[in-house]
CSV table of C-alpha atoms in Angstrom, one decimal:
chain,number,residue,atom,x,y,z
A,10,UNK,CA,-22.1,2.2,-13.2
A,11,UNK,CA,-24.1,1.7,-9.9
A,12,UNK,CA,-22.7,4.4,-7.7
A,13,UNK,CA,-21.1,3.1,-4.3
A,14,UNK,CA,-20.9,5.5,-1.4
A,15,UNK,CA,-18.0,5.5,1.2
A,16,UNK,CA,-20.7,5.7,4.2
A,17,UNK,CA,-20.4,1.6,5.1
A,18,UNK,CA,-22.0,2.3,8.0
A,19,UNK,CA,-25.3,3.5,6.2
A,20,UNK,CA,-25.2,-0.1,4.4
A,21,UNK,CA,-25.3,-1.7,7.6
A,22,UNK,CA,-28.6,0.3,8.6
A,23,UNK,CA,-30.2,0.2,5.5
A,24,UNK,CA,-29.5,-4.0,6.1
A,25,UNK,CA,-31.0,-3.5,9.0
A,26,UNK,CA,-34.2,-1.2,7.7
A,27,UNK,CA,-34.6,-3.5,5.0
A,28,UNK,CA,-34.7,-6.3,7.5
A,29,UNK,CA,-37.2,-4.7,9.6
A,30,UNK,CA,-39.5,-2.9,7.7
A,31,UNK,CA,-43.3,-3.8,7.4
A,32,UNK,CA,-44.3,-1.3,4.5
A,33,UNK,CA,-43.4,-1.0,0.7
A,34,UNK,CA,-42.2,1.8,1.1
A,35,UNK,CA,-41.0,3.3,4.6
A,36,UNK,CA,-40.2,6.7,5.8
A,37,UNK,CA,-37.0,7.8,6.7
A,38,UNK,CA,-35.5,11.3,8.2
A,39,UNK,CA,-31.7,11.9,7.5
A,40,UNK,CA,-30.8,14.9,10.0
A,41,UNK,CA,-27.7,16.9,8.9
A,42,UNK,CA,-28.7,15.2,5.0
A,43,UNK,CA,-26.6,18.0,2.6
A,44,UNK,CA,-23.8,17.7,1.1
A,45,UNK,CA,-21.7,16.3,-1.8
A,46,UNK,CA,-22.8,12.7,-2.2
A,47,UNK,CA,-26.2,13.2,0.1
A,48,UNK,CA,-26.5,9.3,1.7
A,49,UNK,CA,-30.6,9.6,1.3
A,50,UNK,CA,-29.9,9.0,-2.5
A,51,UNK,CA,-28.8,5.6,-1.0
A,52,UNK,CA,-32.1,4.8,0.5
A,53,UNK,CA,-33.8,6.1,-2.3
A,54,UNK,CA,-32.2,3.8,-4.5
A,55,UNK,CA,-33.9,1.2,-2.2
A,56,UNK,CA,-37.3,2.3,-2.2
A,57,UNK,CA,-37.9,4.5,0.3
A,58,UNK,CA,-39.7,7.8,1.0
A,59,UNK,CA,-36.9,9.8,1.5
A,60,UNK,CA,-36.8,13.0,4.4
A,61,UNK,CA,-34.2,15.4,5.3
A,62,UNK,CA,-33.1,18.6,7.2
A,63,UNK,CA,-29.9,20.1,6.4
A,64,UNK,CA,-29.0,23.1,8.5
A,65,UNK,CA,-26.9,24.8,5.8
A,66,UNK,CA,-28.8,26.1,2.6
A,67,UNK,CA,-24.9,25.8,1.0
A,68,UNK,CA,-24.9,21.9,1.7
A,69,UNK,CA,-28.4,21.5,0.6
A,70,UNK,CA,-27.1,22.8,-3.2
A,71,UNK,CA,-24.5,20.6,-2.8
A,72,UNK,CA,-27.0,17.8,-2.5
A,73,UNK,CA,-29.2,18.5,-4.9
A,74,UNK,CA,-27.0,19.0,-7.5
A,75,UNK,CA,-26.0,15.1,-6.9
A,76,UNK,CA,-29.4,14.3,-6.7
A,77,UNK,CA,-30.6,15.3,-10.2
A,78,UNK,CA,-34.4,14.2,-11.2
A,79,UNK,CA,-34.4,12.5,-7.8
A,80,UNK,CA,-36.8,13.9,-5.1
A,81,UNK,CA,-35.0,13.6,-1.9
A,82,UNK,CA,-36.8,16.1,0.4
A,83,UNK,CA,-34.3,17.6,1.5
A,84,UNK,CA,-35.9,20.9,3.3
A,85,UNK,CA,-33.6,23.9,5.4
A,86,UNK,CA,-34.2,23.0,8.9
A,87,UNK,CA,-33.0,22.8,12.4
A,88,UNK,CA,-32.6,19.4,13.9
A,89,UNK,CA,-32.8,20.5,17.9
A,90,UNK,CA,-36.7,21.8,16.7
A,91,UNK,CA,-38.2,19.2,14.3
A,92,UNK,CA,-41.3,20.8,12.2
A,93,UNK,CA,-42.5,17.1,11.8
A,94,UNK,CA,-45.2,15.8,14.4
A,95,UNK,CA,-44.7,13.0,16.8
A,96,UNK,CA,-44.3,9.1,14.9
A,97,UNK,CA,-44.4,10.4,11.9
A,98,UNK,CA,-41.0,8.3,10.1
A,99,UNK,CA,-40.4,4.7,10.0
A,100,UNK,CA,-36.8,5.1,10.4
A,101,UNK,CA,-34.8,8.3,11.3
A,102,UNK,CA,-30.8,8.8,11.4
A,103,UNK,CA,-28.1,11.4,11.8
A,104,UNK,CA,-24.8,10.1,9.8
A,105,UNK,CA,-21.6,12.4,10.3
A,106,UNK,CA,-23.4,15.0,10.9
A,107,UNK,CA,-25.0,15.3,15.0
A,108,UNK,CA,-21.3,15.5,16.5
A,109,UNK,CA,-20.5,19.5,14.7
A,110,UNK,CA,-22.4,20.6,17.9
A,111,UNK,CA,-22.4,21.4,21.3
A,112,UNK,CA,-23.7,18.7,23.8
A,113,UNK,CA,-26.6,20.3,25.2
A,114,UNK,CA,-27.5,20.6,21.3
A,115,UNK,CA,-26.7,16.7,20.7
A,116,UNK,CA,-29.0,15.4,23.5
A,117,UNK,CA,-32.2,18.2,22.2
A,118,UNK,CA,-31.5,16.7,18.5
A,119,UNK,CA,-31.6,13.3,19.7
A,120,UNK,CA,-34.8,14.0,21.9
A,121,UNK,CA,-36.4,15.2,19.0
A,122,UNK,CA,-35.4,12.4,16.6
A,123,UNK,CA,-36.8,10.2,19.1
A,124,UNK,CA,-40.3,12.0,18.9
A,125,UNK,CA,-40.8,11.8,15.5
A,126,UNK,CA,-40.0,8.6,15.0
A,127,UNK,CA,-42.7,5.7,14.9
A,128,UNK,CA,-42.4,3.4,18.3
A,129,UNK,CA,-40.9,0.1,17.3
A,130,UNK,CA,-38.8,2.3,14.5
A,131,UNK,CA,-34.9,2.4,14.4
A,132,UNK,CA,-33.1,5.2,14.7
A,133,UNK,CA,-28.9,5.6,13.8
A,134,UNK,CA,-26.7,7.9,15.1
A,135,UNK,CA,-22.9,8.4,15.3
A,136,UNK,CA,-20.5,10.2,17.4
A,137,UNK,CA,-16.6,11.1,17.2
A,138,UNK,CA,-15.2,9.6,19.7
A,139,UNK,CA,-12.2,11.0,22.1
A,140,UNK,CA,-9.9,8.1,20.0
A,141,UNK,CA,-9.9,10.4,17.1
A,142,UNK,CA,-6.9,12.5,15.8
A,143,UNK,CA,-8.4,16.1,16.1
A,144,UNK,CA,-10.0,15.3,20.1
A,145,UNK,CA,-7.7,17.9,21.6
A,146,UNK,CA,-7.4,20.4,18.6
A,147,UNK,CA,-8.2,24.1,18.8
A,148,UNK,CA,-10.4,26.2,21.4
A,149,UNK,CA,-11.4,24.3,24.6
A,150,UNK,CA,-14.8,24.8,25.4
A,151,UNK,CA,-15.1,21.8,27.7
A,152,UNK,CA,-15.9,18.3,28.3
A,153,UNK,CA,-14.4,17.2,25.1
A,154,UNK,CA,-16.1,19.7,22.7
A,155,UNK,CA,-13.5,21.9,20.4
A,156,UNK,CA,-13.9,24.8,18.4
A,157,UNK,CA,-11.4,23.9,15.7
A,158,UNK,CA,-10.6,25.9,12.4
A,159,UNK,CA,-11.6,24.2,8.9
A,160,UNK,CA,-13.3,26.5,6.4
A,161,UNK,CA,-14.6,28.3,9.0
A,162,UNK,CA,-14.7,28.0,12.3
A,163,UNK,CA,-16.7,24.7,13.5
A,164,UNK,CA,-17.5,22.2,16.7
A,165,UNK,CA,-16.8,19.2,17.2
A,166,UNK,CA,-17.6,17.3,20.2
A,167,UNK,CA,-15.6,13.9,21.1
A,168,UNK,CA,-17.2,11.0,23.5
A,169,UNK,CA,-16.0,8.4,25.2
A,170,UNK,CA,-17.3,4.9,24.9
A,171,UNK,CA,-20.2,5.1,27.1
A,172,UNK,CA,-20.8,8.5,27.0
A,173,UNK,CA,-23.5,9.0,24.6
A,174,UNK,CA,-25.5,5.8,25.9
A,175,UNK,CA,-27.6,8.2,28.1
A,176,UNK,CA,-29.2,9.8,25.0
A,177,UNK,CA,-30.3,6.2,23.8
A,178,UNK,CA,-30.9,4.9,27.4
A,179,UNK,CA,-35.1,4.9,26.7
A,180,UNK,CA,-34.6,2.7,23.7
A,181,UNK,CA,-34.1,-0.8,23.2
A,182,UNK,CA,-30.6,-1.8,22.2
A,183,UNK,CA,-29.6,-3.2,18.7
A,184,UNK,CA,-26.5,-2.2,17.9
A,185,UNK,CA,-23.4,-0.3,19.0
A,186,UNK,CA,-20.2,-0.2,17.2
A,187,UNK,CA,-16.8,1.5,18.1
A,188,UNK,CA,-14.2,2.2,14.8
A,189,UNK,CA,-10.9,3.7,14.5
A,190,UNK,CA,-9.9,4.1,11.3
A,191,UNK,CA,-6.4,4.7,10.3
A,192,UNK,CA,-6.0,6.1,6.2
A,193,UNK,CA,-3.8,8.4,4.3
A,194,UNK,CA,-5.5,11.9,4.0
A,195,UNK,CA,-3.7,14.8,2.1
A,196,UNK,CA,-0.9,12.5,2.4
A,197,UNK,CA,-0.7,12.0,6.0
A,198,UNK,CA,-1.8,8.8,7.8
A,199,UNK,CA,-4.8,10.1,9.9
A,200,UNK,CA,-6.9,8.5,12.6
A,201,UNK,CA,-10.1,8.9,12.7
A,202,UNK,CA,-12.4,7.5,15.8
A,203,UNK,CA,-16.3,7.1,16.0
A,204,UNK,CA,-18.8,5.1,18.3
A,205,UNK,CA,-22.0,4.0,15.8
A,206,UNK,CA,-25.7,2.9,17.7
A,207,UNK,CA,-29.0,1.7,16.0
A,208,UNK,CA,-31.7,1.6,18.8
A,209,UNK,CA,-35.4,0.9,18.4
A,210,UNK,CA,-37.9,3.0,20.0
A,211,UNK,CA,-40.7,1.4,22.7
B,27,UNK,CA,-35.7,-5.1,-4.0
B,28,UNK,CA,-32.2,-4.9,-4.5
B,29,UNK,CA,-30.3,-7.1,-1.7
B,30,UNK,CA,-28.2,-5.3,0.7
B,31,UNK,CA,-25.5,-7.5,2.3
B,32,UNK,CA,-25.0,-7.2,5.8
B,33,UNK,CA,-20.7,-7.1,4.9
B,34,UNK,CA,-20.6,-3.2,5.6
B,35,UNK,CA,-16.6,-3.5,5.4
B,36,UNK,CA,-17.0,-4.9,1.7
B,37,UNK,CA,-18.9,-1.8,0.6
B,38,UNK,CA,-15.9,0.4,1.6
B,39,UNK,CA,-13.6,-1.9,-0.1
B,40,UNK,CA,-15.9,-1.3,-3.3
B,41,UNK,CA,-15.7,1.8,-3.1
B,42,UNK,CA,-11.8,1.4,-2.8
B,43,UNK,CA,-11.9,-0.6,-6.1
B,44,UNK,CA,-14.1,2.0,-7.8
B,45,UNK,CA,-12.3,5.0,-7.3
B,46,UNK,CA,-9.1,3.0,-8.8
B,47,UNK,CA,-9.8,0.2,-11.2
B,48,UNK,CA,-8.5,1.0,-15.0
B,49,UNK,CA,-10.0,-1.3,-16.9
B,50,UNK,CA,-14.2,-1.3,-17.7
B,51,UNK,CA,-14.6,-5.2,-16.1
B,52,UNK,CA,-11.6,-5.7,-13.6
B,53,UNK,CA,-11.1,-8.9,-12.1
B,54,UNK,CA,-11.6,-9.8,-8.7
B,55,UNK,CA,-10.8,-12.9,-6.4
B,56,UNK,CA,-12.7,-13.8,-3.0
B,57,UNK,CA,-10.4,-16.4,-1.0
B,58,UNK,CA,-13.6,-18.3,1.1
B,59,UNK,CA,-15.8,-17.1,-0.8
B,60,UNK,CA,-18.6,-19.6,-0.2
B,61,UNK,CA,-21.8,-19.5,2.1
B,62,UNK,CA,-24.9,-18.6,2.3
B,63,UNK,CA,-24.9,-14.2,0.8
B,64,UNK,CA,-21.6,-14.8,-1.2
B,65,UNK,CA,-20.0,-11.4,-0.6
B,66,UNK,CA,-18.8,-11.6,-4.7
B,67,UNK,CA,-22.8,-11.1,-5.8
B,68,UNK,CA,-22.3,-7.3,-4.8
B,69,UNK,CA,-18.7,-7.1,-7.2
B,70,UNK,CA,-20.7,-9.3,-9.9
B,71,UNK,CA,-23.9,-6.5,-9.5
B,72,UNK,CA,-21.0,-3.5,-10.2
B,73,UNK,CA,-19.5,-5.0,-13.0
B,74,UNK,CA,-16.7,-6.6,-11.8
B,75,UNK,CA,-15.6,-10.7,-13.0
B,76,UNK,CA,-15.3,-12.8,-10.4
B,77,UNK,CA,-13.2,-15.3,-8.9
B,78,UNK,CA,-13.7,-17.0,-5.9
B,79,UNK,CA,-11.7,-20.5,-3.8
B,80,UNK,CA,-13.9,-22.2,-1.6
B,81,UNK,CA,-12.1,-25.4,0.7
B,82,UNK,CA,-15.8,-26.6,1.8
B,83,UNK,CA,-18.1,-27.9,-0.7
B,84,UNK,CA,-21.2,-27.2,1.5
B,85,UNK,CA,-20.6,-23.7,1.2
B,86,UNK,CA,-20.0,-23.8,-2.6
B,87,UNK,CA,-23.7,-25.5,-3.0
B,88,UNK,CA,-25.2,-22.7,-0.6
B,89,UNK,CA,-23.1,-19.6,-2.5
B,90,UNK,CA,-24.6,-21.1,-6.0
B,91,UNK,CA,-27.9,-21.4,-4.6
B,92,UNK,CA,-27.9,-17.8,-3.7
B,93,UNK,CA,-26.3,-16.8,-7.3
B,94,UNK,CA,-28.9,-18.8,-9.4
B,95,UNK,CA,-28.0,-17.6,-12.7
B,96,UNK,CA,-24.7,-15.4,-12.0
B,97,UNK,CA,-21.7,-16.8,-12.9
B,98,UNK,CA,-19.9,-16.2,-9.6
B,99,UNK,CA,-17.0,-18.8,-10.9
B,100,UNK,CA,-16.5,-20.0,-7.0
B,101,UNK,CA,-14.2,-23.4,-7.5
B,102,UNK,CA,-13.0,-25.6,-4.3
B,103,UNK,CA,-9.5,-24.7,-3.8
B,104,UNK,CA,-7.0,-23.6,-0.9
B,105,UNK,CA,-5.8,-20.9,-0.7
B,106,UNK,CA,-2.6,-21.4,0.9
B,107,UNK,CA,-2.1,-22.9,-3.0
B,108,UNK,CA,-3.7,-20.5,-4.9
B,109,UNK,CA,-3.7,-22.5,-8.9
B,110,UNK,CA,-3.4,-18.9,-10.0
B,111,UNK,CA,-0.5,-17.4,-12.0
B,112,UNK,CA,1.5,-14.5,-10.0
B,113,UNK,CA,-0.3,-11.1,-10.9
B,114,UNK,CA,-3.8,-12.4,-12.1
B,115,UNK,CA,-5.9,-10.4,-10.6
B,116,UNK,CA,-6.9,-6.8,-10.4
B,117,UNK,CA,-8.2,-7.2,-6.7
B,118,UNK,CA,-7.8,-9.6,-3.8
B,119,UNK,CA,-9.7,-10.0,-1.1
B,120,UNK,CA,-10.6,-12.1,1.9
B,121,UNK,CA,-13.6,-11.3,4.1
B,122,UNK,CA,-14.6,-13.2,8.1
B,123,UNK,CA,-12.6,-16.2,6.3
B,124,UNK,CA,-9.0,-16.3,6.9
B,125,UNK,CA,-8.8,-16.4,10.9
B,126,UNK,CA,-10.5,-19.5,10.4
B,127,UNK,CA,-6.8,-21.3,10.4
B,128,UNK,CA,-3.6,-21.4,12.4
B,129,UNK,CA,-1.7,-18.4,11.9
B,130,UNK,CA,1.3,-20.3,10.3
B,131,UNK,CA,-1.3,-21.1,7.1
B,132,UNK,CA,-2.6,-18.1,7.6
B,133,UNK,CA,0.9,-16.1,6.2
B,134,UNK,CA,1.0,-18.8,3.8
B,135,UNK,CA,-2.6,-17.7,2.4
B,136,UNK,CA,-1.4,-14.1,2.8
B,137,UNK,CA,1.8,-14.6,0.6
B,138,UNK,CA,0.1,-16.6,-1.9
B,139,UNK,CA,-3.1,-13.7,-2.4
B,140,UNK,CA,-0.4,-10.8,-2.9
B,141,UNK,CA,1.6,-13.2,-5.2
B,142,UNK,CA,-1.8,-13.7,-7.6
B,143,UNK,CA,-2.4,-10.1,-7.2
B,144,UNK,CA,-1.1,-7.5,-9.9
B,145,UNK,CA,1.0,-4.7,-9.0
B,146,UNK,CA,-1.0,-1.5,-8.4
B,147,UNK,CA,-3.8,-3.7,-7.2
B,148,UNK,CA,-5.5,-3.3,-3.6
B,149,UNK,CA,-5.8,-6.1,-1.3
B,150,UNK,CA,-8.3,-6.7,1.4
B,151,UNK,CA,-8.2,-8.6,4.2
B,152,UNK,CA,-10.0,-9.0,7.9
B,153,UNK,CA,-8.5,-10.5,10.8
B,154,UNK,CA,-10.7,-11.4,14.4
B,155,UNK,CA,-9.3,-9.4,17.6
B,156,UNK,CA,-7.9,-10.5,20.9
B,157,UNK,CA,-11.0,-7.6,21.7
B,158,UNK,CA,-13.9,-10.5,20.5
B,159,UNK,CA,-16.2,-11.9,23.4
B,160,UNK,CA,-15.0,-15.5,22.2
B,161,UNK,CA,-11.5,-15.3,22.6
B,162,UNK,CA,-10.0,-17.4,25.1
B,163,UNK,CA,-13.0,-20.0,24.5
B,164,UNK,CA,-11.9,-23.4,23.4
B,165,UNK,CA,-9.3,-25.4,23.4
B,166,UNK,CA,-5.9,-23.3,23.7
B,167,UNK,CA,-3.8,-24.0,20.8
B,168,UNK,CA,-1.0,-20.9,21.9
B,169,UNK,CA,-0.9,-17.6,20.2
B,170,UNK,CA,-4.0,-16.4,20.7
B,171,UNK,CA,-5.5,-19.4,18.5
B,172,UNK,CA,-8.5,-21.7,19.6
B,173,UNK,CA,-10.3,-24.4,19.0
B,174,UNK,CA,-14.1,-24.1,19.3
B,175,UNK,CA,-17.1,-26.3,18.7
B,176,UNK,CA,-19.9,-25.1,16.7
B,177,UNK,CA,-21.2,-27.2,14.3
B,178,UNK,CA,-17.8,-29.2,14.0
B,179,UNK,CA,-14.8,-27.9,15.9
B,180,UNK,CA,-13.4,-24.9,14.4
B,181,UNK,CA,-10.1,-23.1,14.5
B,182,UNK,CA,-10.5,-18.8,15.3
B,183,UNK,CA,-7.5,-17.3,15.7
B,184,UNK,CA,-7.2,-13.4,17.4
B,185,UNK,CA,-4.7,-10.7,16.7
B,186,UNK,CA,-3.3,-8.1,18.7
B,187,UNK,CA,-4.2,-4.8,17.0
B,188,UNK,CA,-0.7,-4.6,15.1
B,189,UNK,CA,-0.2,-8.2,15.1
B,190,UNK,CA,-1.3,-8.9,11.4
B,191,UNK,CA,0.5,-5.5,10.1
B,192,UNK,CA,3.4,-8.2,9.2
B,193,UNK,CA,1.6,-9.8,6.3
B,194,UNK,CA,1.1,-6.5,4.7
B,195,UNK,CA,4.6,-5.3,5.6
B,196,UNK,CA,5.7,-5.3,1.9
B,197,UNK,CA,2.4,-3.6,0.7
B,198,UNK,CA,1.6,0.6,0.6
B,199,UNK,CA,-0.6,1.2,2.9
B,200,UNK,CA,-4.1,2.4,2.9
B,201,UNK,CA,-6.5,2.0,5.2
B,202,UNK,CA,-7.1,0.2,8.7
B,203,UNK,CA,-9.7,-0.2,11.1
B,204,UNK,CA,-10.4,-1.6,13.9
B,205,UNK,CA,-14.1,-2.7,14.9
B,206,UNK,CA,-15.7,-3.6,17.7
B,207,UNK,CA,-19.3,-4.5,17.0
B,208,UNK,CA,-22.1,-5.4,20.3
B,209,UNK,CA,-25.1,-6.8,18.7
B,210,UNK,CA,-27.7,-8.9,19.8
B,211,UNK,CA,-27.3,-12.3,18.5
B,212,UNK,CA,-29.9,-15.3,19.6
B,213,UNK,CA,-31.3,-13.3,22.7
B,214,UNK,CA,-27.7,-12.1,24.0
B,215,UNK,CA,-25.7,-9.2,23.7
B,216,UNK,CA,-22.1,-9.8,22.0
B,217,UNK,CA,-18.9,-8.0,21.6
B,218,UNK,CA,-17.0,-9.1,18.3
B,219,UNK,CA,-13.8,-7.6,17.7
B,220,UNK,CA,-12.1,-6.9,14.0
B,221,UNK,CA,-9.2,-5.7,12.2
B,222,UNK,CA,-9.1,-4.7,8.5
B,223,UNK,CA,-6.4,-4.0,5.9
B,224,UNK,CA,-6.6,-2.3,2.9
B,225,UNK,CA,-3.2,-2.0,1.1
B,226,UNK,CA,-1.7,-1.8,-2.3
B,227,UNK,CA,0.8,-4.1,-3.7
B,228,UNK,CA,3.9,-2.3,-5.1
């Protein structure tokens, strides 16, 4: 069985990447890329010369142990200081992952995911937004950003609708989506909000 | 290259179906499941046998033209009279098809897709939102419904965000989510609006 991943949103880009790109096989940086079901097995499966950097050396385990045989490139990294030079990817994103810190932190990431990215490439990135469950939870350290308790302690910073368009504001507009999404988790009906933007660099 | 479909909301409903099917080849039926990228290729690629009603012939050519040799088993129908027997079908689903009528056929269509449904077996369905850039366009047939001219004129009809939450009423619930997507789409910038249901029949 072909294995289906619950990131939709990463089907939507890679429809878009697909769309779009001009090589056999393109580049593409996942920031934030460990974990359990690592999404860059997704685009792998499609062709591409996967790229990651996973902050946590416990989540990149994670991911290679899903990953098997497959070469994913998934290297221990910081995304606010990319050790990649300018235009090197075809297509670069940051799934679930960009919003566990501050804000200052978001907007160096995203300057640096910028860089490295080829001009006329697409970039995705997603936010919480202030619609979801948790905005509100835990330690206040302003303008929307939490410390809250999960395994350990961790930030998470909420936007409103407009509020990340200034990181984006240099790029040419392709796509911005807004989703609340109400399921049962643990038992409990939770609500979950995020704001979604693919963006092509000039 | 494997085709990625640009129906991001179907992957997640795939992934729905994955984690619960019981059986090695479930079945699955699309209501409108004709056009151009027939959403039932991607259940046909994961094993799945499918089932689809189509009322317009045009899109039943173009769907078959996209399967070539699958068997998609797409048949012109209605589906506010499904010729199914009650509890046929492992999955239901409905995708960008049933706001195409009034919503009177519209809990018709809904009642007969949980009837042909078995029990234990998840249900999907998307509705258009009173949030979409077109609503309000058109002739105003009450209740949020309209009459607009594309090709031919064409019925849309928009939901309050708990509007639809009726039809499901005697379902478990699992997931919902609301969408609002701005895209580019022939040179402009858009707003569509969308509500999903996933739910279980009991």
């Amino acid at each position: 069985m072909k294995k289906v991943f619950r990131h939709a949103p990463l089907y939507q880009f890679l429809y878009y990447c697909d769309l779009e790109k001009t090589v056999e096989t393109p580049t593409i940086l996942d920031c934030g890329a460990g974990g359990a079901t690592p999404p860059l097995t997704l685009f792998h499966s499609h062709g591409y010369q996967t790229y990651g950097i996973e902050f946590n050396l416990k989540q990149i385990e994670k991911a290679n142990a899903f990953a098997g045989d497959l070469s994913l490139n998934i290297m221990q990294g910081d995304m606010r200081k990319l050790r990649f030079n300018d235009n090197s990817f075809d297509f670069v994103y940051s799934y679930n992952s960009i919003f566990h810190m501050k804000k200052t932190d978001i907007a160096q990431s995203l300057s640096e995911m910028k860089r490295v990215l080829k001009p006329g490439g697409l970039i995705f990135v997603n936010f919480l937004s202030t619609d979801d469950f948790r905005c509100g939870e835990g330690t206040d350290l302003g303008s929307h950003q939490y410390e809250q308790m999960e395994d350990a302690p961790v930030i998470h910073a909420y936007f409103e609708y407009d509020e990340a368009d200034q990181y984006l504001g240099d790029m040419t507009f392709v796509l911005k989506e807004r989703r609340i999404i109400e399921r049962i988790f643990e038992g409990e009906r939770i609500r979950q909000g995020f704001i979604d933007y693919i963006a092509r660099k000039n």
